[in-house]
Each structure stands twice: as C-alpha cells, then as structure tokens.
C-alpha cells in the first residue's frame, strides 16, 4: 500500500513538473502539438491535467482519476468571489466498475485520461436508468432532449425511446411542464431526440408514432405561438429568455416573457419541421413541411442575426417594438451551425469570432453572473459539447482542441469527485452524454442518417495513435471501429478488410463489422479562435421611475453610459434625471446601459399613448368565444391588448380580425397591477380597416384545466 501511494505521489509530482516546463516553454505561443490543450489557465495532455498547483492524472490501474482537487481548495480559491452564498460540496468519487456494463461499447486510445473519462461516462449513463428502464431526468427536460441527441440515442436507444414516450400525452408532447406553457415552450426539442432514436434503430413503429406526435404538437404551436409579423415563434426557453430574464429582468411578467421570441425555441421549431419532412418522406407521405422550416430559418436570419456583432442575439423582447437582446446564447448558436441555420461563411465566422474563455465557451456572452453553477465552469457540458460539434462542422481544429480541453478539464477535476455548487442541479446525465458524444461523434465521426452512418472523424493534433470503439450495437449489426492517425480527411476506409467506395455504411448491414478508417490532414480551414480572459459581466438592468414627461434612474451609476430608447430606436444619452422628448402618437420609452462591448437589458418600458386608446368593453363570452366591434377612422396597423382581472392562473385567447388570424393574447398573474386595478396582456399588432372591424377572441383549451381570466376591455391604439 505504501509503495502504491509513493508511486502515486511520484506520478503527481512528475506531472506537475512536466506542466511547469510546458507552461514556461510555451507561454504566449500557440498550442504545442505535444499536448491536447495548452493555455494560460491549464495544460491537458493525454494522461493528465495541470492547473497551477492542481493536478489530475490516471494511475496505472486506469480505473479512476486521481486528483488533489478538493472542496477546501475551491473554498480558498473562490473566497473573494462576487457570488453570494457560494458553497462547494463533494459527492461520490468515481471508480470504474469491476464488471463492464452490458451492451455498452468499449473505447481505448493512446490517451489514458480520455479513456478514463469515457468509462466514467458509460458508468454514469447506466447509473441514470431507473427500474422502469427510463432515464432519470433532471428538472430541465430540454437537457434530456439534448442528451439523447448527443449520444444516448446511439448508446441506449430503447431507454431513450421509453423515456420520450413518458413525455407524451394524447399524441402530443406534454407542454404544461411546471405550469408555464405557452410562456416556456421548448418542449418541441422532443422532435430532435425522437428523430435521432429512429436513425439509430430504424424502428418503423417508432417512426409512425413520432411523426404523429410531432405533427400534432407543431399544429398546436403554430396556432398559439406564431408571430404573424416576424414569422417567429413566441415564448421563452431554458436556453434563452427565461433564465436570463429571471436574473436580469425582474420587471418582466409571464405576459412579457411570452412576448419574447427566443433563438433556441425557433431553432428547435425549424428543425422539428425539417425532421417532420424527413419523417414524411420515410413514410411515403407528401408534405410541404420544408417550406415551414425554411420560413423559420429566414425569420431567424432576418430578425435575430446581429450584423454588427457577427452573432445571433438570444431573443427579441419588448411589448410594442421588439428589440434584440444584448446577449448571445451559445447553445443555440451551436445549433444554428449544426442544423444549417447559419450558412457557409456565417457559420465559419461565428465559431471563429465568438469570444470564448480558456475554460470553455460561455453559456451566454457576456456572462450574467461571475461563475456558472456547473462544475465551477463558464460553460454547461451540453453547451460545450454542441459547440465542439459545431467546430467539427466548420473544420476549426483549434476551436475543437480548446473545446475538448474545457470539457475534459471540468469532468476530470470536478465530476470525478462529485464536486459541485450546493443547491444547483448539476445535470450529471447530460454531462456523461456530452463526453460520450466526443468519442462517438468527433473521434469516431459517426453521423447517423435514415439510410446509414456517415463517417467523418476529426482527430486534432495532440491526440496521436489508434482509437478503437468496440461492440457498438447498430440496428441488426455490431460495429468495431478503428480510427488511425490525425486530421479530418478520410484517406481510406474498409469494412471487414474490404475497401468502401465512400465513408458510408448502409443501414441494412447485419452481423459483425470491423470498420477501419485512416485519417490525413485535409484542406486548411479557418482555425481562428477569439479568446477573452477578462470576464465581462452584464450590468444590472436599470430601475427607472417614470412620470408623464420625465424619468429618473433610481440606481444611476456615473461609471456607465445610459441611453434612452424611443420605440425601440436609440435616443439621446440621459443623466439620472431626464425629460422625455415630445412625440406624436403611441410611444414606448425605456433606458439601457450602453457601452462599446456590452449593454444591459432595457428597463421596464413606459407607454405614452398621447391620445386615449380606442376602448371596447367585453360582452359575456359564450363557451370561451367573444366577439366585439371596433371602429377606427384610419386603416392600418394597430396595437391591441386586453385589460383583465387576474385569477392566479392562465388564460390564452386567439385573436382574429375580420376572420384573419392576428396572434395570441396571454393573460396570467403579473408582477403588479395597473393603477385602475387591471392587469394587461401582451400586445399584438393587428391590421384594421377604416370603419368597423370585427375582432374575435377564442379561448384556447390548455392541456390542464384553468380558471379563465375575466377580460374587461380591449385597448386599440394606432401604431
């Protein structure tokens, strides 16, 4: 025992010495080809990680990851952080099972640390299957969809299928998660996971079932969520508007959040339409769903792309004049690259120019808090994994190397010891699935399609040698896959010793197949990576007190520059107290902090109607349907909302004008009531004709029973 301990200490000291030498020789230079990742924060080799005096390595037994990382060490490092109530806890230390999990493929390479992390992930995936054969889900269902897409559909397709079935009710995806639909509506991510399961299994009954579920869910979403002006989908998502709003826009009610149009939800919706088209083709059903997918793609690129920043904004927000969020959402940006929303040069430039830190790609940029509560890292594992796949997609080897390093570092130092921030969900299953995806999708290069597997491995410099994945179950076949060399160009590929015409294995193969792929360096791509090391934190949203003709910034900070927004357009720079400029017609005022690199969210807006809105009172509704008549002197676009008495629940009304659908009104509990005791729904834009117009309000029946709100009157104002 003493001898083994002495050997371990010697290995650790040697690793530290190697790390110090590497850092000294390469400080300020590009990454050495002798290591996987080397930057100012840490060095990752094939068998160890060195970060200052912290080290992790794989002992000779290869059954665990040894490290001197500890909770006490973290408490000391982060003792002066700005995050309140920061407390680290540790859980179970990983040690490889004596008996390998059944039906799970083995992986081996010349990089013992990557082998150990893969084994840890395989063990963790098996540990997250319950007695019913379903995956144990976290509170955030959208992470489960992502985990299935990344690798669980390949590794455990039947458990993935069973888990997805639990998320369906009456042939539609369960929307009423946490009682927040349609405000939070990222449930359509189910489609991406379901399609991945079909591609790995070829199960025709699952295909027909999934098609039926996705089609019905998209029909409901189109009816309730579609914004008729932009072509985007309304509502917040866990990857975009909702968490950021909770941290920085406390003035927003659920009605305001529904008015948001998030990048993540729209990407998932556009991808769901593309998937539905592919499913219909498999089933022999004529369809036009690709047109819907293209419509959303065009809307995303028109309304959510920020040309000045060269990135997508995370969402549009604002009641009357939607404006772009000052944040990027890097989970969604990676999806833009993977699913063809960002075309060609835009995708390549997005990966090259988006700021990333030495510790990974930020979940959002700029960050909204000094430290993300996930393995004390700037990124979530699923975000980093998707970003790595996007780097492969664009051929950016440097971005991939840094991304792999960030993912491996977080898992080796923290997840191997169960270290996390107390009180925060760690999404262990998503992390295990993310790491396994790096083997399956990156190093083995497997891209599943309905007709078979396309192989396009990318092995970055610093990871030489042979990599072998053995015993992967694929439909009616068992695959052993060997990848030799480095690069991203397939020089040769054989199946059971016979050369293949292309790097593609058809889906009808049966029995045992040994695929051997030899790589070489392909053509040069844009390998630029934009590094930020001075963490920029988004400033808090200004708090403004409004009067009829002025505003006062309660939390004014002279270190910041402020600007006044008028109908979504930038106005004059303001001091703590400022007069509102004279305007004609309806005007929306707000204030935001403006800088060269970072803005805040806008403050709670103030509406100056100038003229009294056209008001129509609600008659008694019949079966949830109400029709009123509004007369206007001038035709054109008008803003419409509803004043109502909240009941503490949710009421959703579809609005049509002169028999033409115009949008959806959401009435739910709000942060505060208006002076007259009424709350107001979100605003929608409607087209009115000169003279009388018939406006119909149809109550949409929700998945759960709610007590309807009491609509009192409709406000209509010329935009």
XYZ file of C-alpha atoms in Angstrom:
719
model
C 0.000 0.000 0.000
C 2.813 2.402 0.930
C 4.589 1.554 -2.318
C 1.449 2.287 -4.361
C 0.984 5.568 -2.523
C 4.585 6.526 -3.150
C 4.153 5.719 -6.840
C 1.051 7.895 -6.987
C 2.831 10.829 -5.345
C 5.742 10.413 -7.744
C 3.416 10.428 -10.738
C 1.705 13.557 -9.435
C 4.963 15.409 -8.875
C 6.229 14.384 -12.287
C 3.030 15.624 -13.886
C 3.355 18.970 -12.131
C 6.980 19.260 -13.241
C 6.036 18.478 -16.848
C 3.253 21.031 -16.670
C 5.546 23.764 -15.359
C 8.086 23.051 -18.075
C 5.422 23.115 -20.789
C 3.958 26.365 -19.485
C 7.388 28.004 -19.303
C 8.340 26.953 -22.822
C 5.094 27.874 -24.483
C 3.768 30.898 -22.617
C 2.191 33.319 -25.083
C 2.623 30.924 -28.038
C 0.193 28.777 -29.981
C -0.697 25.373 -28.568
C 2.060 22.792 -28.806
C 1.361 19.660 -30.822
C 2.708 17.659 -27.868
C -0.396 18.365 -25.787
C -4.111 18.425 -26.474
C -4.673 21.875 -24.955
C -2.312 24.410 -23.521
C -3.373 27.898 -22.486
C -2.773 30.398 -19.704
C -5.157 28.572 -17.365
C -4.243 24.884 -17.668
C -2.461 22.202 -19.683
C -4.147 18.996 -20.812
C -2.098 16.055 -22.055
C -3.303 12.587 -22.908
C -2.937 11.410 -19.318
C -3.044 14.457 -17.033
C -4.302 17.971 -16.352
C -2.167 20.602 -14.683
C -3.799 23.823 -13.453
C -1.434 25.835 -11.282
C -0.862 23.530 -8.288
C -3.913 21.391 -9.051
C -3.367 18.205 -10.989
C -5.411 15.236 -12.181
C -3.986 12.082 -13.697
C -4.774 8.455 -14.436
C -2.877 5.923 -12.307
C -1.505 2.675 -13.743
C -4.669 0.777 -12.789
C -6.648 3.082 -15.161
C -9.748 2.504 -13.042
C -10.064 6.012 -11.656
C -8.923 9.615 -11.987
C -6.621 10.753 -9.210
C -6.579 14.441 -8.292
C -5.604 16.769 -5.478
C -8.700 18.905 -6.188
C -10.854 19.314 -3.080
C -13.703 21.357 -1.663
C -11.309 23.068 0.752
C -9.094 24.106 -2.141
C -12.074 25.566 -4.014
C -13.308 27.417 -0.936
C -9.903 29.070 -0.747
C -9.756 29.916 -4.463
C -13.254 31.420 -4.628
C -13.360 33.040 -1.190
C -13.480 36.532 -2.707
C -15.965 35.838 -5.495
C -18.946 38.133 -6.058
C -21.371 35.216 -5.989
C -23.334 35.177 -2.740
C -23.733 32.078 -0.562
C -21.129 30.181 -2.543
C -20.641 26.739 -1.039
C -18.978 23.722 -2.608
C -19.868 20.146 -1.760
C -18.483 16.831 -2.916
C -20.261 13.612 -3.710
C -19.275 10.126 -4.750
C -15.778 9.639 -6.180
C -15.869 7.667 -9.416
C -14.173 4.309 -9.639
C -14.656 2.030 -12.630
C -16.914 -0.976 -12.181
C -15.245 -4.364 -11.923
C -17.814 -5.725 -14.372
C -18.325 -3.676 -17.542
C -21.928 -2.523 -18.167
C -23.647 -4.891 -20.583
C -24.341 -3.786 -24.162
C -22.131 -0.694 -23.832
C -19.219 -0.253 -26.255
C -15.615 -0.144 -25.073
C -13.237 2.624 -26.068
C -9.446 2.656 -25.982
C -6.779 5.028 -27.231
C -3.261 6.215 -26.516
C -4.764 8.932 -24.250
C -5.472 7.251 -20.918
C -7.284 10.275 -19.460
C -9.800 10.320 -22.316
C -10.308 6.566 -21.916
C -10.992 7.003 -18.196
C -13.441 9.864 -18.784
C -15.284 7.776 -21.365
C -15.510 4.871 -18.901
C -16.784 7.236 -16.213
C -19.459 8.476 -18.613
C -20.560 4.960 -19.556
C -20.882 4.025 -15.888
C -22.790 7.227 -15.194
C -25.241 6.676 -18.042
C -26.075 3.197 -16.746
C -26.493 4.570 -13.213
C -29.094 7.037 -14.512
C -31.528 4.371 -15.708
C -34.382 3.631 -13.312
C -36.148 0.317 -12.638
C -38.702 1.000 -15.382
C -35.962 1.329 -17.970
C -36.245 5.115 -18.284
C -33.545 7.723 -17.884
C -33.679 9.658 -14.637
C -34.483 13.193 -15.756
C -33.460 16.478 -14.180
C -35.907 19.321 -13.630
C -34.908 20.682 -17.034
C -36.433 18.385 -19.634
C -34.760 20.237 -22.513
C -31.399 18.913 -21.306
C -32.739 15.380 -21.671
C -33.626 16.031 -25.307
C -30.095 17.283 -25.871
C -28.505 14.305 -24.098
C -30.498 11.862 -26.232
C -29.496 13.719 -29.381
C -25.813 13.811 -28.414
C -25.255 10.126 -27.616
C -27.994 8.378 -25.627
C -29.960 7.525 -28.776
C -26.893 5.662 -30.010
C -25.817 4.054 -26.740
C -29.209 3.283 -25.164
C -31.857 3.703 -27.891
C -34.578 1.652 -26.206
C -34.233 3.516 -22.917
C -34.273 6.778 -24.879
C -37.417 5.671 -26.689
C -39.127 4.662 -23.449
C -38.180 7.935 -21.769
C -39.511 10.006 -24.653
C -42.842 8.137 -24.514
C -43.319 9.317 -20.923
C -43.265 12.891 -22.241
C -46.286 12.424 -24.495
C -49.971 12.697 -23.640
C -52.794 12.113 -26.135
C -50.413 12.144 -29.076
C -48.820 15.498 -28.300
C -45.714 16.405 -26.353
C -46.568 17.353 -22.786
C -46.454 21.129 -22.721
C -47.708 22.002 -19.281
C -44.331 21.459 -17.638
C -44.202 23.450 -14.421
C -47.494 25.105 -15.386
C -45.742 27.531 -17.713
C -46.806 26.694 -21.255
C -47.122 28.638 -23.538
C -44.720 31.012 -21.792
C -41.985 28.349 -21.689
C -42.286 26.147 -24.748
C -39.019 24.404 -25.596
C -40.882 21.072 -25.487
C -40.553 20.744 -29.283
C -36.921 19.705 -28.681
C -38.524 16.265 -28.266
C -38.590 16.024 -32.078
C -34.803 16.227 -32.403
C -34.338 13.450 -29.836
C -37.062 11.251 -31.358
C -35.577 11.536 -34.847
C -32.131 10.556 -33.564
C -33.659 7.444 -31.983
C -35.240 6.455 -35.291
C -31.975 6.925 -37.178
C -30.129 4.605 -34.797
C -32.852 1.935 -34.594
C -34.787 2.067 -37.869
C -37.898 1.189 -35.844
C -40.845 1.788 -38.211
C -43.458 1.820 -35.442
C -41.459 4.453 -33.563
C -41.238 6.482 -36.775
C -45.021 6.463 -37.272
C -45.629 7.282 -33.598
C -43.087 10.120 -33.567
C -44.452 11.604 -36.787
C -47.949 11.697 -35.324
C -46.754 13.315 -32.083
C -44.572 15.957 -33.730
C -47.200 16.877 -36.325
C -49.918 17.388 -33.716
C -47.621 19.372 -31.423
C -46.463 21.659 -34.227
C -50.077 22.274 -35.233
C -50.848 23.436 -31.692
C -47.696 25.551 -31.564
C -48.470 27.236 -34.865
C -51.933 28.140 -33.630
C -50.791 29.536 -30.286
C -47.180 30.690 -30.678
C -46.728 32.033 -34.205
C -45.988 35.745 -34.509
C -47.679 36.845 -37.728
C -45.414 39.881 -38.185
C -41.980 38.280 -37.897
C -42.742 34.640 -38.676
C -41.015 33.659 -35.415
C -42.335 31.595 -32.519
C -43.229 33.326 -29.258
C -42.194 32.233 -25.786
C -39.162 31.753 -23.615
C -36.888 28.748 -23.297
C -34.467 27.464 -20.688
C -31.567 28.108 -23.042
C -32.521 31.704 -23.720
C -35.085 34.126 -22.386
C -36.338 32.515 -19.197
C -33.205 32.129 -17.048
C -31.681 35.363 -18.269
C -34.900 37.199 -17.596
C -35.042 35.757 -14.117
C -31.548 37.053 -13.398
C -31.631 40.414 -15.096
C -35.209 41.412 -15.995
C -37.196 41.045 -12.812
C -39.746 43.531 -14.145
C -40.946 41.040 -16.741
C -44.202 39.217 -16.085
C -45.148 35.944 -17.736
C -47.038 38.021 -20.287
C -43.804 39.832 -21.152
C -41.878 36.557 -21.358
C -44.449 35.124 -23.748
C -43.908 38.176 -25.975
C -40.222 37.188 -26.303
C -39.122 35.297 -29.397
C -36.101 33.211 -28.468
C -33.380 31.878 -30.731
C -33.418 28.448 -29.093
C -37.147 27.830 -29.443
C -37.155 28.963 -33.046
C -34.202 26.760 -33.976
C -35.856 23.742 -32.334
C -39.114 24.535 -34.130
C -37.451 24.982 -37.515
C -35.534 21.740 -37.011
C -38.750 19.963 -35.998
C -40.363 20.976 -39.306
C -37.313 19.713 -41.220
C -37.474 16.450 -39.250
C -41.197 16.123 -39.929
C -40.469 16.483 -43.644
C -37.813 13.749 -43.474
C -40.160 11.500 -41.493
C -42.918 12.031 -44.033
C -40.503 11.067 -46.821
C -39.634 7.874 -44.931
C -43.347 7.114 -44.551
C -44.165 7.991 -48.157
C -46.380 10.946 -47.187
C -46.488 14.014 -49.411
C -45.800 17.182 -47.436
C -44.720 20.822 -47.551
C -43.015 20.936 -44.167
C -39.687 22.008 -45.642
C -41.354 25.308 -46.551
C -42.190 25.826 -42.880
C -38.607 25.008 -41.913
C -37.299 27.492 -44.477
C -39.755 30.155 -43.314
C -38.440 29.958 -39.754
C -34.825 29.840 -40.935
C -35.367 33.016 -42.937
C -37.108 34.698 -39.985
C -34.230 33.787 -37.646
C -31.635 35.214 -40.007
C -33.694 38.343 -40.627
C -34.680 39.219 -37.069
C -32.197 37.502 -34.714
C -28.899 37.965 -36.534
C -26.852 40.968 -35.371
C -24.637 42.068 -38.229
C -22.612 44.483 -36.074
C -21.649 41.760 -33.595
C -21.439 38.933 -36.120
C -23.605 36.683 -33.954
C -27.186 35.763 -33.213
C -28.928 37.505 -30.337
C -30.568 35.229 -27.795
C -34.082 36.639 -28.245
C -36.290 39.551 -29.218
C -38.121 41.238 -26.366
C -40.318 44.246 -25.694
C -44.052 44.813 -25.680
C -44.706 47.038 -28.679
C -41.411 47.370 -30.539
C -39.376 44.153 -30.161
C -35.629 44.689 -29.922
C -32.674 42.339 -29.883
C -31.308 41.051 -26.604
C -27.734 42.215 -25.923
C -26.685 38.617 -25.198
C -25.633 35.708 -27.361
C -26.875 32.232 -26.453
C -24.061 29.868 -27.397
C -26.064 26.666 -27.009
C -28.428 27.949 -29.661
C -25.627 29.393 -31.782
C -24.045 25.931 -31.972
C -27.404 24.546 -33.103
C -27.509 27.229 -35.812
C -24.284 25.793 -37.204
C -25.239 22.131 -36.817
C -28.689 22.415 -38.386
C -27.968 24.753 -41.241
C -29.490 27.989 -39.913
C -26.099 29.676 -40.296
C -24.896 29.024 -43.817
C -21.308 28.598 -45.034
C -19.199 31.656 -44.178
C -21.571 32.830 -41.466
C -21.187 29.505 -39.630
C -17.418 29.516 -40.001
C -17.101 33.114 -38.824
C -19.456 32.540 -35.915
C -17.249 29.780 -34.474
C -14.088 31.788 -35.164
C -15.269 35.145 -33.796
C -17.454 34.289 -30.798
C -15.447 35.087 -27.652
C -14.563 32.015 -25.588
C -12.529 31.704 -22.416
C -9.687 29.333 -21.605
C -12.228 27.342 -19.586
C -14.704 26.958 -22.448
C -17.444 28.694 -24.378
C -19.711 30.761 -22.150
C -23.320 29.685 -21.890
C -24.055 33.312 -22.724
C -21.770 36.090 -23.777
C -21.413 38.315 -21.907
C -21.986 36.281 -18.776
C -24.844 37.270 -16.479
C -23.141 36.039 -13.284
C -19.425 35.761 -12.404
C -19.497 31.966 -12.342
C -21.887 29.424 -13.817
C -23.022 26.941 -11.136
C -21.907 23.899 -13.100
C -18.656 22.246 -12.070
C -17.343 25.753 -11.367
C -17.067 26.292 -15.114
C -18.152 29.040 -17.512
C -19.998 26.519 -19.653
C -22.555 23.771 -19.313
C -21.354 20.422 -20.650
C -24.117 20.190 -23.262
C -23.322 23.726 -24.441
C -19.632 22.863 -24.777
C -20.368 19.548 -26.496
C -22.633 21.190 -29.082
C -20.005 23.888 -29.616
C -17.368 21.207 -30.206
C -19.579 19.512 -32.795
C -20.104 22.877 -34.473
C -16.313 23.357 -34.548
C -16.003 19.993 -36.310
C -18.759 21.036 -38.705
C -16.769 24.117 -39.730
C -13.386 22.363 -39.682
C -11.975 24.597 -36.916
C -9.366 22.380 -35.237
C -8.208 24.988 -32.723
C -11.773 25.577 -31.532
C -12.217 21.814 -31.179
C -8.987 21.357 -29.217
C -9.889 24.119 -26.791
C -13.432 22.816 -26.511
C -12.322 19.272 -25.756
C -9.896 20.605 -23.184
C -12.633 22.595 -21.424
C -14.955 19.596 -21.307
C -12.290 17.132 -20.160
C -10.925 19.531 -17.531
C -14.326 20.058 -15.905
C -15.056 16.350 -15.785
C -11.649 15.254 -14.544
C -11.324 17.865 -11.803
C -14.915 18.092 -10.612
C -17.245 15.379 -11.840
C -14.809 12.576 -10.996
C -15.124 13.675 -7.347
C -18.775 14.748 -7.468
C -17.802 18.359 -6.680
C -20.497 20.948 -7.368
C -22.104 24.090 -6.027
C -24.597 23.380 -3.292
C -28.191 23.984 -4.272
C -27.668 23.777 -8.041
C -28.638 20.999 -10.404
C -25.518 19.503 -11.983
C -27.168 17.623 -14.879
C -24.828 14.669 -14.487
C -26.565 12.605 -17.182
C -26.221 15.419 -19.707
C -22.524 15.661 -18.891
C -21.969 11.937 -19.302
C -23.824 12.012 -22.632
C -21.793 15.029 -23.742
C -18.466 13.333 -23.100
C -19.563 10.095 -24.769
C -20.571 12.153 -27.810
C -16.989 13.349 -28.184
C -15.943 9.746 -28.819
C -18.912 8.742 -30.971
C -19.460 11.910 -32.985
C -15.995 13.514 -33.041
C -13.235 10.897 -32.739
C -15.247 8.166 -34.500
C -17.015 10.764 -36.656
C -20.379 8.974 -36.716
C -23.270 10.913 -38.218
C -26.462 8.857 -38.203
C -28.828 9.159 -41.145
C -32.011 7.245 -42.032
C -30.133 5.356 -44.726
C -26.978 4.579 -42.741
C -23.911 6.003 -40.984
C -21.715 8.679 -42.495
C -18.168 8.684 -41.082
C -16.291 11.991 -40.801
C -13.844 11.747 -37.855
C -11.829 14.716 -36.677
C -8.819 13.887 -34.520
C -6.940 17.065 -33.604
C -3.188 17.390 -33.372
C -2.008 16.313 -29.950
C -4.072 13.117 -29.910
C -1.938 10.707 -31.988
C -2.246 6.954 -32.207
C -5.034 4.435 -32.740
C -8.533 4.817 -31.315
C -10.876 1.850 -31.088
C -14.590 1.649 -30.278
C -15.673 -1.985 -29.834
C -19.110 -3.550 -29.543
C -21.381 -0.708 -30.698
C -24.870 -2.041 -31.395
C -26.383 -0.512 -34.532
C -29.758 -1.861 -35.687
C -29.023 -5.501 -36.644
C -25.233 -5.126 -36.610
C -22.411 -4.907 -34.076
C -19.640 -2.498 -35.040
C -15.967 -2.344 -34.118
C -14.487 0.934 -35.354
C -10.789 1.755 -35.562
C -9.522 5.249 -36.381
C -5.834 5.748 -37.171
C -3.905 8.995 -37.341
C -4.858 12.662 -37.036
C -6.738 15.100 -39.229
C -10.230 15.381 -40.671
C -9.878 13.832 -44.118
C -10.638 10.129 -44.621
C -7.697 8.764 -46.618
C -9.090 5.203 -46.628
C -11.911 3.184 -45.084
C -12.519 -0.561 -45.038
C -15.303 -2.821 -43.807
C -14.125 -6.266 -42.731
C -10.983 -5.685 -44.790
C -12.774 -4.608 -47.972
C -12.406 -1.001 -49.185
C -15.557 1.108 -49.219
C -16.280 3.481 -52.092
C -17.160 6.235 -49.639
C -17.096 6.800 -45.883
C -20.614 5.465 -45.515
C -22.087 2.301 -44.008
C -25.618 1.423 -45.182
C -28.317 0.796 -42.592
C -29.106 -2.739 -43.803
C -25.827 -4.287 -42.615
C -26.104 -7.308 -40.329
C -23.728 -9.191 -38.080
C -20.223 -8.121 -37.036
C -18.428 -5.392 -38.940
C -14.937 -4.030 -38.361
C -14.571 -0.545 -39.818
C -11.008 0.778 -40.175
C -10.522 4.462 -41.008
C -7.184 6.097 -41.767
C -7.068 9.872 -41.449
C -4.903 12.536 -43.010
C -4.802 16.305 -42.728
C -7.383 17.805 -45.067
C -7.618 21.227 -46.602
C -6.973 24.204 -44.368
C -9.990 25.815 -42.680
C -10.454 28.937 -40.607
C -8.790 27.890 -37.348
C -9.176 31.250 -35.645
C -10.351 31.308 -32.025
C -11.298 34.533 -30.238
C -10.141 34.349 -26.610
C -11.367 36.579 -23.807
C -9.641 36.414 -20.435
C -11.131 39.440 -18.701
C -14.585 38.201 -17.792
C -17.215 40.754 -18.795
C -20.331 40.612 -16.653
C -23.549 42.069 -17.959
C -24.605 45.120 -15.903
C -27.851 45.040 -13.973
C -30.982 46.320 -15.671
C -31.628 49.987 -14.780
C -34.550 50.757 -12.478
C -36.446 53.799 -13.736
C -39.268 55.778 -12.176
C -41.470 57.370 -14.828
C -43.747 60.390 -14.830
C -45.814 61.779 -17.686
C -42.916 63.820 -19.081
C -39.730 62.620 -17.369
C -37.775 59.715 -15.968
C -35.427 59.119 -13.054
C -32.818 56.298 -12.903
C -33.010 55.072 -9.318
C -29.770 53.076 -9.387
C -27.807 55.520 -11.555
C -24.068 54.771 -11.744
C -21.881 57.540 -13.220
C -19.377 54.911 -14.380
C -21.875 53.778 -17.011
C -23.242 55.486 -20.097
C -27.016 55.386 -20.425
C -29.262 55.879 -23.397
C -32.942 56.397 -23.903
C -34.778 54.100 -26.302
C -37.753 55.560 -28.158
C -39.937 52.990 -29.921
C -37.015 50.579 -29.968
C -34.622 53.099 -31.514
C -31.698 54.679 -29.692
C -32.348 58.186 -28.458
C -30.320 60.728 -26.570
C -27.866 59.911 -23.774
C -29.511 60.528 -20.416
C -28.437 61.593 -16.949
C -30.003 60.250 -13.768
C -32.963 62.598 -14.296
C -34.119 63.396 -17.811
C -37.022 64.859 -19.729
C -38.893 62.796 -22.302
C -38.708 64.208 -25.823
C -42.008 65.316 -27.400
C -43.525 62.653 -29.643
C -46.650 62.135 -31.670
C -48.781 59.047 -31.331
C -48.090 55.983 -29.233
C -44.529 55.884 -27.857
C -42.616 53.288 -25.843
C -39.726 54.631 -23.718
C -37.033 52.585 -21.968
C -33.495 53.067 -20.658
C -30.461 50.810 -21.010
C -26.771 50.911 -20.149
C -24.786 51.294 -23.353
C -21.111 50.500 -23.828
C -18.628 49.709 -26.570
C -18.803 45.985 -25.867
C -21.769 45.370 -23.603
C -25.249 46.722 -22.970
C -27.725 45.941 -20.229
C -31.273 44.836 -20.816
C -33.703 47.674 -21.206
C -35.627 48.885 -18.163
C -39.316 48.377 -17.632
C -40.852 50.342 -20.520
C -43.137 53.322 -20.154
C -46.018 53.828 -22.600
C -47.080 57.307 -23.636
C -50.324 56.885 -25.510
C -50.564 60.617 -26.344
C -54.155 60.015 -27.438
C -56.650 57.985 -25.442
C -56.707 54.423 -26.829
C -59.781 53.163 -28.569
C -61.509 51.022 -25.942
C -64.160 48.359 -26.360
C -65.745 46.505 -23.441
C -66.165 42.764 -23.386
C -69.637 41.280 -23.501
C -70.329 37.980 -21.759
C -68.493 35.224 -23.593
C -70.159 32.081 -24.805
C -68.094 28.912 -24.464
C -64.881 30.961 -24.276
C -65.659 32.857 -27.514
C -66.130 36.620 -27.552
C -66.717 38.993 -30.473
C -66.548 42.769 -30.335
C -66.742 45.563 -32.887
C -64.179 48.366 -33.085
C -64.457 51.342 -35.415
C -61.396 53.347 -36.486
C -61.110 56.473 -38.638
C -57.927 55.317 -40.371
C -56.911 51.876 -41.576
C -53.503 50.378 -40.819
C -51.507 48.609 -38.094
C -52.745 48.950 -34.520
C -51.525 47.621 -31.198
C -54.051 45.592 -29.248
C -54.045 44.290 -25.694
C -56.598 43.265 -23.100
C -57.151 44.567 -19.600
C -58.276 41.782 -17.309
C -58.781 40.723 -13.723
C -56.159 38.054 -12.866
C -57.353 34.799 -11.347
C -53.915 33.486 -10.471
C -53.950 31.060 -13.380
C -53.520 31.247 -17.145
C -55.878 32.214 -19.956
C -54.916 32.161 -23.636
C -57.019 33.764 -26.404
C -56.533 33.501 -30.150
C -57.340 36.822 -31.850
C -58.681 37.257 -35.373
C -59.719 40.468 -37.117
C -62.342 40.281 -39.836
C -61.788 36.493 -39.883
C -57.988 36.795 -40.327
C -55.764 35.359 -37.531
C -53.589 38.003 -35.906
C -51.929 36.415 -32.884
C -52.350 35.182 -29.346
C -53.002 37.012 -26.087
C -51.728 35.573 -22.806
C -53.348 36.571 -19.524
C -51.716 35.298 -16.382
C -50.566 36.520 -12.979
C -48.300 39.564 -13.258
C -45.765 41.360 -11.107
C -48.022 44.273 -10.340
C -51.414 45.670 -11.353
C -52.117 48.886 -13.189
C -53.472 51.826 -11.210
C -57.075 51.014 -12.122
C -56.739 47.521 -10.698
C -56.412 45.788 -14.072
C -53.560 43.762 -15.468
C -52.747 43.849 -19.180
C -51.914 41.035 -21.551
C -49.080 41.051 -24.051
C -49.526 43.357 -27.036
C -50.066 42.117 -30.576
C -50.123 44.011 -33.854
C -53.414 43.820 -35.770
C -54.422 45.208 -39.134
C -57.671 47.191 -39.009
C -59.711 48.568 -41.880
C -61.197 52.041 -41.905
C -64.611 51.887 -40.276
C -65.973 48.926 -38.347
C -63.892 45.823 -37.664
C -64.996 42.576 -36.085
C -62.479 41.266 -33.561
C -62.978 37.712 -32.312
C -61.375 36.218 -29.205
C -61.375 32.428 -28.980
C -60.248 30.785 -25.774
C -57.655 28.089 -26.434
C -58.151 24.985 -24.347
C -54.947 24.221 -22.495
C -53.590 20.761 -21.562
C -54.696 21.354 -17.970
C -57.893 22.937 -16.702
C -57.584 26.569 -15.673
C -59.995 29.114 -14.311
C -60.431 31.651 -17.138
C -59.410 35.227 -16.501
C -62.026 37.965 -16.674
C -61.340 40.141 -19.742
C -62.663 43.618 -19.029
C -61.808 45.723 -22.048
C -59.734 45.841 -25.226
C -57.308 48.681 -25.927
C -56.581 49.532 -29.557
C -54.029 52.232 -30.417
C -52.596 53.334 -33.766
C -49.013 52.151 -34.085
